[in-house]
Amino acid sequence: MSPTDGRGAASDATGGTSHAPAIDHQKLLAEIDAEVQRKRESGDIPADLERELDLVFARFAPVDALEADFEQVLTRAEQATFIDVIAPVESSRPVVPIFKKVVRKVVGWYLRYVAQQTSAFAHAITRAVRLLGERVDVLEQASPVAAQRAAADGDVQPPSAPDLSHWAPTLARWLQATTGRVLHAEAGDGALLAALVEAGVDAYGVDPRPRPNVVNEVREDEAAVHLRALPDGALAAIVLSGCVDRMALGAQLQLADLVATKVAPGGTVIVLGTHPAAWAESHAPVHVDLSPGRPLHPETWQHLLAQRGMTESEIVAGPPDRAALAPVPKGDRVLNANIERLNALLFGPSSYALAAHRPE
Amino acid sequence: MVPRYGPSVVGGAENAARMLAERLVSDLGWDVSVLTTCARDSRTWADVDPPGETVENGVRVHRFASRAGRHPDFDRFSTPVLLGPTPSAEDQRKWIEMQGPVCPDVVKAAASSQADMVAFSPYLYYPIVHGVPLVRERAVLHPAAHDEPALGLPLLREVFESAGALVFYTHGERELTNRRFGVGHHRQLVLGLGVDRPSFDPADRAASARAALGLSPDEPFLVCVGRVDESKGTGLLGRAFAAYKSRRPGPLKLVFVGQVVDRPVDHPDIVVAGMVDEDVKWGAYAAATALVQPSPYESFSLVLIEGWLAGAPALVNAGCLATREHVSRSGGGLWFGSYAAFEAAVDRLTEAPDAARLRAGLAARGRAYAEAEFAWPVLLDRYARFISSSAMRARR
C-alpha cells in the first residue's frame, strides 16, 4: 500500500543532459513528502490556515489524480468527512449577502443536525477503510506482492528483456492465418513485435518499462492490467513473454484465465517462456531468490490452457542453454554415451514456445 | 473533422488540430482537407463564417452550415442527463443535438470522403459522434478526453469502439479512455502537442520581459502563464502564494500572464500582467525562478512544455493527471496537492542552499523531455508513421 509512481525518467538518477546537474528526482520528491509530514507533525503550519487552504486544494486537486496512492486518497476522504455548514455569503450584487446571511441563520440548526449525522457516518466509514487497509498491509507482507516489492527495491531485476527475435519465424508461421489484432505482452524493446509486423501480423505490444520512441506500437502497461480492461474475445492472438518468467504462481494462474477469455474463438495463445532449469542458472542468485515467481514448464502451461478450454497445443524447444560438452573424438563409446547423458541433464533448452488454440 | 476551425477559434483541441493540419502540409507535403462547420464560438455554435471552400495556410477548408446551434435550454437539460441516473438512449441523443452544432452535411462529407484517413476531434460533438461510426476503420479519433461527466454517456461507447485508431495527448488520457470504453486493443498513439522554440533565445528577452512586467533585474519571481481563471487554479495559486508570503517575507513575487477572467487575491507581491506579447512571455519563462501551472484540468499544457524549452523548472498541481504525468516522466519539476506541499516545494526551489543547482537540473531534464517528445519534427514523424500504418491496415 505504499505510494508508487513508477513512471518514466523520474526514477533515473541523472540529469536530462550531460551538462545538467545530476538530480535524483524520486529522492527529491520523497524528501519533499518527508518535509510535508514533518511540518504537519510539528504543527509548523497553523491548523486554521492549513484547513482553509486544503479546502481550496480539495476543490482544485481532484482525488482521481491520487489514484495510485492509497494513503493520500484516504487522507483526502478523512478530510472530507468534515462538513462545513457555514456557507460563504459573498456576492457581486449588494443585497444578496444579507439575504444569504439570513437564510444561513434560519436553516443553520437544521443543517447542523444533518451534518453531524453525515459526518459521523462518513467518519465511521473512513475509519473502517483505514482498518481494512492495515489488514491488507499485513496480508501483502505475507504474499507474493511483498516478494515483488523486495525484488523491485533492490537492483535485482533482469537488466533487460530477453532477446526473442529468434522466435519470429515460428510465431509468423503460427500467426500467418490470423486476422485481427495480436497482443505481445511483454514486448520489451519491440524487436519480436517489429518482426511480426514485418511479416504482416497486425500486432501491438505492452511492456511495464517505459520505452519512449519505439517504432512500433509498444505501450507502457502491465500485461494483466491491459488484458483486464479489454472486452472478452477482443484479440485474435496473445503472445506472452517476460512476465511469465517472474510472476508469482497466483498471478500466472490469473493470467491464464485472462488470456483464455480475451482471445477470440479460433484465436491463438502463445507462451514464450524461459526453461525453469535455465532460468535458475542464467540469473544472479539474488534475483533468483527474491523473484516473486519463476517460470513454469511448458507442460504446465499446456495443462493450464487445456483446463481453460484451449486445444491443439504445440511445444517447440528453444536452443540449448550453453555450449554442451563435446564428445571425445574416437573416444570410448561408454564415455561418449555418458557425455551425451550429461549434456541432456545439464544443457537442456534455454527456452520454449507453446501455442494453444481456442476452439471456434 | 473538427466542429470549428480557424485562427480566431479559441479552443485547445481545435487549435491542436489546426496546428497539426498546417504542419502536415508545410513540413510533410501531405494533402490535408478540413471538414468543419461555420461556427467559431462553442457557447452558441452560431454560423459565422460563410459556407464553402477556402485554402488557409495550405489547408483546404470545407465549411458547412449547421441546422442548429446550442439550444437555449441545453444547460437546464444537461445537468440531470450528466449527473443523474443513467439517461435513456433518446435523452443522450437529444443531449448531443441540443449541445450543437447539428450539422448533418459535415457528417455526410466525412462519410463520402475519399481520404486515406479521416481524423476527428474532440469526441463529444454532433459531427464527431455521428461521423466516426460512418467512417469506422478509416476514422482516427483524437478524443481530447478529460475525466468529465460527459465522458460517462453510454452512447459514446459506439463512437470510441468504431474508431479505427485513437490518438491521445497523454498516457493518462489513454488509460482513462481504455478503462472507460475497453478499446485498449485498438490502434493507439500517445502523440501530445507539437511545440516550437521561438526564433530567438528566450534568455535574450529576460531583461526586457522583467522591465515589461515591472520587475527589477534581480527580483525572483514565479510565473503563471495562461488564462487567469478560478477554474484554471489561479485563485488557488494566489491564495497559496499569499499564505506563503505571510510566512516567508522576502523578495519573491508571483506574476500572472494571460487573459484575466477572475482576478486573483490582491497582494503587493502578486503581479497581474494580463495579455503580453510573445517576446515578453518567452522572456518571462526564461527569467522566472519557476513556472507554476496550478490548473487541475489540463489535457496537455503547452505552457509547461514552453516553460521547459525556455529553461524554467515546473511546479504543477498534483491533481492534474496531464501535468503530473509530464513532470513524472521528465523529472523536470515538482508538484503540490496541499498548502504544506506547496510551501515545501517553493522552499526547495527558492530558499534551499542548493536551490540554483536544483532549478538548473530540473529545467534541463524538462527541456530534454520536451525536445525529445514534442519538437515538431519528432512529433510529425511519430504521427506520420502511425497514420501510414493505420491507413495501410484500413485498406486491407
mmCIF file of C-alpha atoms in Angstrom, chain B residues 47-201:
data_model
loop_
_atom_site.group_PDB
_atom_site.id
_atom_site.type_symbol
_atom_site.label_atom_id
_atom_site.label_comp_id
_atom_site.label_asym_id
_atom_site.label_seq_id
_atom_site.Cartn_x
_atom_site.Cartn_y
_atom_site.Cartn_z
ATOM 1 C CA ASP B 47 -22.768 30.131 -38.125
ATOM 2 C CA VAL B 48 -20.293 32.991 -38.550
ATOM 3 C CA ASP B 49 -18.007 32.091 -41.451
ATOM 4 C CA PRO B 50 -19.584 31.599 -44.890
ATOM 5 C CA PRO B 51 -20.093 28.018 -46.055
ATOM 6 C CA GLY B 52 -17.864 26.801 -48.888
ATOM 7 C CA GLU B 53 -14.229 26.020 -49.612
ATOM 8 C CA THR B 54 -11.201 28.146 -48.729
ATOM 9 C CA VAL B 55 -7.478 27.489 -48.533
ATOM 10 C CA GLU B 56 -5.939 28.573 -45.219
ATOM 11 C CA ASN B 57 -2.174 28.208 -44.779
ATOM 12 C CA GLY B 58 -2.127 25.461 -47.387
ATOM 13 C CA VAL B 59 -5.024 23.522 -45.843
ATOM 14 C CA ARG B 60 -8.252 23.142 -47.844
ATOM 15 C CA VAL B 61 -11.124 24.019 -45.510
ATOM 16 C CA HIS B 62 -14.703 22.974 -46.295
ATOM 17 C CA ARG B 63 -17.267 24.738 -44.102
ATOM 18 C CA PHE B 64 -20.876 23.568 -43.835
ATOM 19 C CA ALA B 65 -23.844 25.447 -42.394
ATOM 20 C CA SER B 66 -25.424 23.918 -39.298
ATOM 21 C CA ARG B 67 -29.089 23.055 -38.935
ATOM 22 C CA ALA B 68 -28.971 24.203 -35.289
ATOM 23 C CA GLY B 69 -26.534 25.612 -32.774
ATOM 24 C CA ARG B 70 -26.636 25.396 -28.979
ATOM 25 C CA HIS B 71 -30.239 25.055 -27.757
ATOM 26 C CA PRO B 72 -31.196 27.781 -25.232
ATOM 27 C CA ASP B 73 -32.416 25.099 -22.791
ATOM 28 C CA PHE B 74 -29.285 22.992 -23.111
ATOM 29 C CA ASP B 75 -27.804 23.831 -19.687
ATOM 30 C CA ARG B 76 -31.076 23.067 -17.921
ATOM 31 C CA PHE B 77 -31.447 19.783 -19.813
ATOM 32 C CA SER B 78 -27.792 18.839 -19.398
ATOM 33 C CA THR B 79 -27.450 18.663 -15.618
ATOM 34 C CA PRO B 80 -29.845 15.752 -14.943
ATOM 35 C CA VAL B 81 -28.568 13.887 -18.028
ATOM 36 C CA LEU B 82 -24.945 14.111 -16.931
ATOM 37 C CA LEU B 83 -25.286 13.943 -13.172
ATOM 38 C CA GLY B 84 -28.460 11.903 -12.668
ATOM 39 C CA PRO B 85 -29.086 8.179 -13.132
ATOM 40 C CA THR B 86 -28.088 6.657 -16.485
ATOM 41 C CA PRO B 87 -30.030 8.602 -19.130
ATOM 42 C CA SER B 88 -32.112 6.889 -21.794
ATOM 43 C CA ALA B 89 -30.665 6.489 -25.279
ATOM 44 C CA GLU B 90 -33.127 9.079 -26.501
ATOM 45 C CA ASP B 91 -32.075 11.622 -23.865
ATOM 46 C CA GLN B 92 -28.440 11.074 -24.775
ATOM 47 C CA ARG B 93 -29.124 11.678 -28.454
ATOM 48 C CA LYS B 94 -31.149 14.763 -27.515
ATOM 49 C CA TRP B 95 -28.263 15.973 -25.310
ATOM 50 C CA ILE B 96 -25.838 15.714 -28.246
ATOM 51 C CA GLU B 97 -28.254 17.593 -30.511
ATOM 52 C CA MET B 98 -29.089 20.320 -28.004
ATOM 53 C CA GLN B 99 -25.408 20.870 -27.332
ATOM 54 C CA GLY B 100 -24.829 21.576 -31.054
ATOM 55 C CA PRO B 101 -23.654 22.088 -33.663
ATOM 56 C CA VAL B 102 -26.191 19.944 -35.528
ATOM 57 C CA CYS B 103 -24.574 19.745 -38.944
ATOM 58 C CA PRO B 104 -25.635 16.685 -40.961
ATOM 59 C CA ASP B 105 -23.873 17.999 -44.080
ATOM 60 C CA VAL B 106 -20.437 17.829 -42.494
ATOM 61 C CA VAL B 107 -21.187 14.265 -41.386
ATOM 62 C CA LYS B 108 -22.195 13.333 -44.947
ATOM 63 C CA ALA B 109 -19.000 14.907 -46.259
ATOM 64 C CA ALA B 110 -16.902 12.825 -43.871
ATOM 65 C CA ALA B 111 -18.748 9.640 -44.785
ATOM 66 C CA SER B 112 -18.224 10.216 -48.511
ATOM 67 C CA SER B 113 -14.632 11.445 -48.198
ATOM 68 C CA GLN B 114 -12.080 9.602 -50.316
ATOM 69 C CA ALA B 115 -9.242 10.474 -47.909
ATOM 70 C CA ASP B 116 -6.939 7.681 -46.732
ATOM 71 C CA MET B 117 -7.833 8.519 -43.147
ATOM 72 C CA VAL B 118 -10.307 10.926 -41.523
ATOM 73 C CA ALA B 119 -9.227 12.451 -38.210
ATOM 74 C CA PHE B 120 -11.918 13.580 -35.740
ATOM 75 C CA SER B 121 -11.504 15.835 -32.712
ATOM 76 C CA PRO B 122 -12.718 16.333 -29.979
ATOM 77 C CA TYR B 123 -15.005 13.457 -29.024
ATOM 78 C CA LEU B 124 -18.230 14.955 -27.729
ATOM 79 C CA TYR B 125 -19.870 16.977 -30.507
ATOM 80 C CA TYR B 126 -22.561 16.018 -33.012
ATOM 81 C CA PRO B 127 -20.320 15.884 -36.127
ATOM 82 C CA ILE B 128 -17.874 13.551 -34.406
ATOM 83 C CA VAL B 129 -20.439 11.392 -32.590
ATOM 84 C CA HIS B 130 -22.291 10.826 -35.877
ATOM 85 C CA GLY B 131 -19.277 10.845 -38.179
ATOM 86 C CA VAL B 132 -16.931 8.299 -36.602
ATOM 87 C CA PRO B 133 -19.361 5.338 -36.793
ATOM 88 C CA LEU B 134 -19.837 6.014 -40.529
ATOM 89 C CA VAL B 135 -16.129 6.152 -41.335
ATOM 90 C CA ARG B 136 -15.078 3.326 -38.954
ATOM 91 C CA GLU B 137 -11.712 1.777 -39.967
ATOM 92 C CA ARG B 138 -10.544 4.999 -41.637
ATOM 93 C CA ALA B 139 -11.516 7.099 -38.606
ATOM 94 C CA VAL B 140 -8.724 8.395 -36.355
ATOM 95 C CA LEU B 141 -10.294 9.785 -33.221
ATOM 96 C CA HIS B 142 -8.296 12.394 -31.271
ATOM 97 C CA PRO B 143 -10.722 12.447 -28.340
ATOM 98 C CA ALA B 144 -9.099 15.119 -26.103
ATOM 99 C CA ALA B 145 -10.931 13.374 -23.283
ATOM 100 C CA HIS B 146 -10.987 14.535 -19.673
ATOM 101 C CA ASP B 147 -12.487 12.761 -16.712
ATOM 102 C CA GLU B 148 -15.696 14.774 -17.026
ATOM 103 C CA PRO B 149 -19.351 13.772 -16.679
ATOM 104 C CA ALA B 150 -19.966 13.822 -20.466
ATOM 105 C CA LEU B 151 -17.413 11.034 -20.922
ATOM 106 C CA GLY B 152 -19.759 8.767 -18.977
ATOM 107 C CA LEU B 153 -22.550 8.907 -21.586
ATOM 108 C CA PRO B 154 -23.101 5.285 -22.702
ATOM 109 C CA LEU B 155 -23.825 6.475 -26.256
ATOM 110 C CA LEU B 156 -20.152 7.361 -26.645
ATOM 111 C CA ARG B 157 -19.071 3.736 -26.398
ATOM 112 C CA GLU B 158 -20.078 3.171 -30.016
ATOM 113 C CA VAL B 159 -18.074 6.222 -31.097
ATOM 114 C CA PHE B 160 -14.883 5.011 -29.430
ATOM 115 C CA GLU B 161 -15.405 1.387 -30.442
ATOM 116 C CA SER B 162 -15.952 2.190 -34.087
ATOM 117 C CA ALA B 163 -12.847 4.351 -34.475
ATOM 118 C CA GLY B 164 -10.133 2.519 -36.386
ATOM 119 C CA ALA B 165 -7.407 4.350 -34.465
ATOM 120 C CA LEU B 166 -7.099 6.605 -31.434
ATOM 121 C CA VAL B 167 -4.605 9.403 -30.780
ATOM 122 C CA PHE B 168 -4.114 10.869 -27.309
ATOM 123 C CA TYR B 169 -2.456 13.885 -25.739
ATOM 124 C CA THR B 170 -1.133 11.956 -22.749
ATOM 125 C CA HIS B 171 -0.764 8.449 -21.379
ATOM 126 C CA GLY B 172 -3.285 9.431 -18.694
ATOM 127 C CA GLU B 173 -5.900 10.222 -21.333
ATOM 128 C CA ARG B 174 -5.214 6.877 -22.993
ATOM 129 C CA GLU B 175 -5.590 4.983 -19.712
ATOM 130 C CA LEU B 176 -8.821 6.820 -18.920
ATOM 131 C CA THR B 177 -10.258 6.038 -22.365
ATOM 132 C CA ASN B 178 -9.236 2.391 -22.299
ATOM 133 C CA ARG B 179 -10.639 1.935 -18.806
ATOM 134 C CA ARG B 180 -13.913 3.621 -19.745
ATOM 135 C CA PHE B 181 -14.519 2.095 -23.176
ATOM 136 C CA GLY B 182 -12.436 -1.121 -23.321
ATOM 137 C CA VAL B 183 -10.673 -0.091 -26.524
ATOM 138 C CA GLY B 184 -7.127 -0.962 -25.468
ATOM 139 C CA HIS B 185 -6.729 -3.327 -28.426
ATOM 140 C CA HIS B 186 -7.442 -0.592 -30.967
ATOM 141 C CA ARG B 187 -4.566 1.031 -32.807
ATOM 142 C CA GLN B 188 -3.362 3.823 -30.493
ATOM 143 C CA LEU B 189 -0.764 6.553 -30.287
ATOM 144 C CA VAL B 190 0.136 8.951 -27.479
ATOM 145 C CA LEU B 191 1.119 11.970 -29.547
ATOM 146 C CA GLY B 192 0.937 15.090 -27.410
ATOM 147 C CA LEU B 193 1.185 18.518 -28.975
ATOM 148 C CA GLY B 194 3.927 19.952 -31.105
ATOM 149 C CA VAL B 195 5.810 22.939 -29.847
ATOM 150 C CA ASP B 196 8.277 25.290 -31.484
ATOM 151 C CA ARG B 197 11.169 27.040 -29.857
ATOM 152 C CA PRO B 198 10.945 30.713 -30.752
ATOM 153 C CA SER B 199 13.334 32.041 -33.377
ATOM 154 C CA PHE B 200 15.179 33.952 -30.629
ATOM 155 C CA ASP B 201 16.873 32.744 -27.462
#
